[in-house]
XYZ file of C-alpha atoms in Angstrom:
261
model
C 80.965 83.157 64.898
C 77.834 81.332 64.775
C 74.523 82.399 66.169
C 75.008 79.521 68.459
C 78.011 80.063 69.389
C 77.273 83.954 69.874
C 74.973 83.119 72.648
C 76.891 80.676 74.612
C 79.366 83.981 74.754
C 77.043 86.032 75.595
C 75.569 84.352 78.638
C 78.971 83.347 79.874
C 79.824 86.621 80.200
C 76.490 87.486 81.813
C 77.399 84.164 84.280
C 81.131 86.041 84.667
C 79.860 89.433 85.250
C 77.182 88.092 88.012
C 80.203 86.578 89.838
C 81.986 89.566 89.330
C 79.346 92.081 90.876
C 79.289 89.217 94.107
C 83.364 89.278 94.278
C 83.090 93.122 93.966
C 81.224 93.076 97.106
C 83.717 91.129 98.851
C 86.489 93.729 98.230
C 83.856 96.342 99.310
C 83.801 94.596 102.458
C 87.050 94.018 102.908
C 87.385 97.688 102.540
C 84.777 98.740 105.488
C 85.872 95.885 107.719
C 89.161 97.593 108.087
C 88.299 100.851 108.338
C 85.098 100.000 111.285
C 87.198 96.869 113.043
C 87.892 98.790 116.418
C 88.687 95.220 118.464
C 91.502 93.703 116.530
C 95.080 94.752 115.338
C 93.671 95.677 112.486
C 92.698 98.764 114.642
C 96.384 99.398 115.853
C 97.954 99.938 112.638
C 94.800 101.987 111.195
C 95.034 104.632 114.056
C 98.969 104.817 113.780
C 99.639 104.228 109.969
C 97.824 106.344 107.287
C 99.191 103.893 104.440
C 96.790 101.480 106.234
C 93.745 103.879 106.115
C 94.489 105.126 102.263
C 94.431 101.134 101.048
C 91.060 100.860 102.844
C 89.629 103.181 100.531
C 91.211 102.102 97.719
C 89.494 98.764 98.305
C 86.404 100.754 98.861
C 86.832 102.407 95.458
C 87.513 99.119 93.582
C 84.652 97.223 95.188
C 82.560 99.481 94.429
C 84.303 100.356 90.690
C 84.113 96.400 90.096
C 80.582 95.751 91.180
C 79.581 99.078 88.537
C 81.555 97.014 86.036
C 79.873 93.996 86.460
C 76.351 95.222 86.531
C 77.686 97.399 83.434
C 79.436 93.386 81.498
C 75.944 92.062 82.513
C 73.676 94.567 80.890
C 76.032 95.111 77.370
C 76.120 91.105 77.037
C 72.305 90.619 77.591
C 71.487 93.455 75.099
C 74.381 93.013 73.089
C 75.775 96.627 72.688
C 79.128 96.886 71.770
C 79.929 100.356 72.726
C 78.666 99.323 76.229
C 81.001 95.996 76.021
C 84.248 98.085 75.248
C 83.770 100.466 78.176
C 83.581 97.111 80.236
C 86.685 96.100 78.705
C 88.485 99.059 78.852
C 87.519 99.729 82.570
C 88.574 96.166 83.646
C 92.466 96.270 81.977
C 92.633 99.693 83.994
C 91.121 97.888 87.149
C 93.484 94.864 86.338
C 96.458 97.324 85.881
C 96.129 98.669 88.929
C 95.409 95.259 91.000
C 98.904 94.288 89.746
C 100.688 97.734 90.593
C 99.162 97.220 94.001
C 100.004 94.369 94.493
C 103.551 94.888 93.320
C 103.475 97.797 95.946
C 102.270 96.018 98.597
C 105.087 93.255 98.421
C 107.979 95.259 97.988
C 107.077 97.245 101.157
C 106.416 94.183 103.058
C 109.642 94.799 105.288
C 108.942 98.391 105.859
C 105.358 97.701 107.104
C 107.103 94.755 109.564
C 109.638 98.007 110.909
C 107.133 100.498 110.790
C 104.335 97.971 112.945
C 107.285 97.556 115.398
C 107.664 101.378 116.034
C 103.810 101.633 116.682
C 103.638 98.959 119.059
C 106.627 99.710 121.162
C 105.579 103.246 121.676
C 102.354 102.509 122.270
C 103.595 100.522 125.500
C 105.893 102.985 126.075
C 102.566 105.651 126.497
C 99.877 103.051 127.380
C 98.039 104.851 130.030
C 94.382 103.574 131.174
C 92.895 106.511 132.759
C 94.620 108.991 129.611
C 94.919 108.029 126.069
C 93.624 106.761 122.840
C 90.924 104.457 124.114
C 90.164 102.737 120.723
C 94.401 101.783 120.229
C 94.637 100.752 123.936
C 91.909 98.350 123.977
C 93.385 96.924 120.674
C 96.464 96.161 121.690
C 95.063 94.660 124.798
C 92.909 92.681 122.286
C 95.503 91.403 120.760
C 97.387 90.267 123.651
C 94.676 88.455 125.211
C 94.244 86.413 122.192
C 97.411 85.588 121.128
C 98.003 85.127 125.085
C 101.479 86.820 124.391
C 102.964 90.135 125.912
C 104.887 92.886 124.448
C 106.255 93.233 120.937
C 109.353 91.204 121.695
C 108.631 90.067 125.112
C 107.079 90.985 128.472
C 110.333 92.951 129.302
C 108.790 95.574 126.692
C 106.531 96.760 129.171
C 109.527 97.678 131.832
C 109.875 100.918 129.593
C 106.493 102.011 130.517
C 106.001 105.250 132.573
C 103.477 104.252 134.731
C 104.712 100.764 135.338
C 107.905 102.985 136.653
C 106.758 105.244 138.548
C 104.510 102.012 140.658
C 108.183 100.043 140.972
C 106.577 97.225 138.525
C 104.509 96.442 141.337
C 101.456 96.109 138.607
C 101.950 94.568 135.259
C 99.148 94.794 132.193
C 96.030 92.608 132.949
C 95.942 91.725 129.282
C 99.309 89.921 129.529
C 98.566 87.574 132.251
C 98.351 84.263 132.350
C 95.999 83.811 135.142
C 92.323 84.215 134.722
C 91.535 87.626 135.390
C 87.663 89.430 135.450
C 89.685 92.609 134.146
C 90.866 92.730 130.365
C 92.166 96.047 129.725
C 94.629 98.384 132.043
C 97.142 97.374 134.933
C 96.520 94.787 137.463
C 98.154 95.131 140.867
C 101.300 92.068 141.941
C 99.037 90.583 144.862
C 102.430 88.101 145.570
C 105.099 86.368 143.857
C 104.652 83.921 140.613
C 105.995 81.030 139.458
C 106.993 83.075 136.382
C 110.306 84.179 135.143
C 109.182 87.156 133.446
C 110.272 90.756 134.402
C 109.696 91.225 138.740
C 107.899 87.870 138.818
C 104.794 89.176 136.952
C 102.005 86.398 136.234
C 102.027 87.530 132.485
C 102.727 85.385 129.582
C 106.971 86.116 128.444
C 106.905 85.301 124.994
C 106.255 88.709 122.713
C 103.251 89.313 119.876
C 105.389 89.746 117.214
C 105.264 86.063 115.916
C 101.598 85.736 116.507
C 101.022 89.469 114.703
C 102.613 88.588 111.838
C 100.860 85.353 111.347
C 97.686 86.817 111.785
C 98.508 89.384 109.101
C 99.848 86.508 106.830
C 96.573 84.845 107.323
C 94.274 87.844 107.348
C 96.607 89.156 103.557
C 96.310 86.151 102.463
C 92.406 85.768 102.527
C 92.565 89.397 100.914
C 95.488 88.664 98.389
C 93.946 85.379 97.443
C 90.283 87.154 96.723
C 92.089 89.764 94.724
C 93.272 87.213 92.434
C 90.250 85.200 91.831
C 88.655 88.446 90.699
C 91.578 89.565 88.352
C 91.238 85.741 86.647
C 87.517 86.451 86.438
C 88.612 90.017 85.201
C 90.609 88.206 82.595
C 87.930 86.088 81.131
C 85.627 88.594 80.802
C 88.162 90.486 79.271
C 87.942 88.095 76.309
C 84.418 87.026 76.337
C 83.727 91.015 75.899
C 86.148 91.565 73.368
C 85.124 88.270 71.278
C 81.140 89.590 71.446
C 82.134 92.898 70.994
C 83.691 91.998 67.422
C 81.201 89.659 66.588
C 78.002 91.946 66.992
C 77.973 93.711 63.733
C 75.257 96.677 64.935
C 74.065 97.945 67.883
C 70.241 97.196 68.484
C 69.176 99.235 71.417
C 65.183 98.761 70.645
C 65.647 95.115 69.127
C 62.812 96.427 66.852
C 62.678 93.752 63.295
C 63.453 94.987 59.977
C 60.595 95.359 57.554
């Protein structure tokens, strides 16, 4: 390979690399947005399923893991050191490896995470208790509700199995399910008289259920993830190359750059 030809490779791959360390970051993010996000569904599933929590930090770990790899690709292509070089390509077909295995995971477990979100949420109603619970997963829930503007997993009649809602002869219904404006967002609002509404003991709530609008928000929400993941494993894979192609074409390692006499 020509001198020429040598650098073009060589700042491409420092142009890769920077790229690389910004996409790393992303992940990162990613990572800490699920694990701090106490407003969305995202917080449901991380208080109830430790699968959820565990692929937080695994994001964590490869943000981080990626951005070290780029700022490692950046400084072996400037300086040209080739042991440095096939670190960064070793490190990114193990990073690669496992982007695919999770990946793999992730899809053929889609159908258990769909069961496994409908078990949270339906015993969560079940329990939902204002003045005694999990604060965080309540207000979640009621989150999620609100914006959707749905109630229940399947429908409002999901809430008829809750024991407080019982116990007050479904003369209250959740605030977050109704589909008049209310100043309250969270708990149980009291049936002032009846509603036009055909939902469960004429409650003013919304009938249709969250489990459409849940699982397109996680489509939308996995996808953004799922289609960041693979931008940086086609980045991954061209600097894959460009490392290995500089890597065989820098015949000694020059730390000092210091001329021969």
């Amino acid at each position: 390979m020509g001198s020429g030809c040598l650098k073009v490779t060589k700042y491409f791959l420092f142009l890769f690399n920077l790229l690389f360390l910004i996409l790393g970051a992303v992940i990162l993010g990613f990572g800490i947005w699920i694990l701090a996000d106490k407003t969305s569904f995202i917080a449901v599933l991380q208080t109830s399923s430790p699968s959820l929590k565990s692929g937080a930090y695994i994001l964590i770990g490869v943000g981080a893991l990626t951005m070290l790899m780029g700022f490692l690709g950046c400084l072996g292509a400037v300086n040209e050191i080739r042991c440095l070089l096939a670190l960064y390509f070793t490190c990114l077909m193990v990073i690669l490896m496992t982007q695919v295995a999770a990946g793999l995971v992730i899809y053929f477990q889609k159908d258990m995470l769909k069961d496994e979100l409908s078990k949270i949420v339906q015993q969560l109603i079940v329990d939902y208790d204002p003045s005694n619970g999990d604060k965080n997963l309540q207000d979640a829930w009621d989150y999620v509700q609100k914006q959707i503007s749905c109630c229940g997993w399947d429908g409002a009649k999901d809430w008829e199995n809750n024991k407080i809602l019982k116990n007050e002869s479904m003369l209250q219904y959740p605030c977050s399910c109704s589909v008049e404006v209310k100043p309250e967002n969270t708990g149980f609002c009291n049936l002032d008289g009846p509603s036009n509404s055909t939902a469960p003991y004429a409650w003013p709530v919304h009938e249709q259920g969250c489990v459409d609008g849940v699982q397109q928000w996680l489509k939308d929400n996995l996808g953004i993830i799922l289609g960041v993941c693979t931008g940086v494993a086609v980045i991954e894979l061209l600097g894959m190359i460009l490392s290995i192609s500089l890597c065989k074409n820098i015949h000694s390692e020059d730390y000092t750059k210091v001329p021969k006499s």
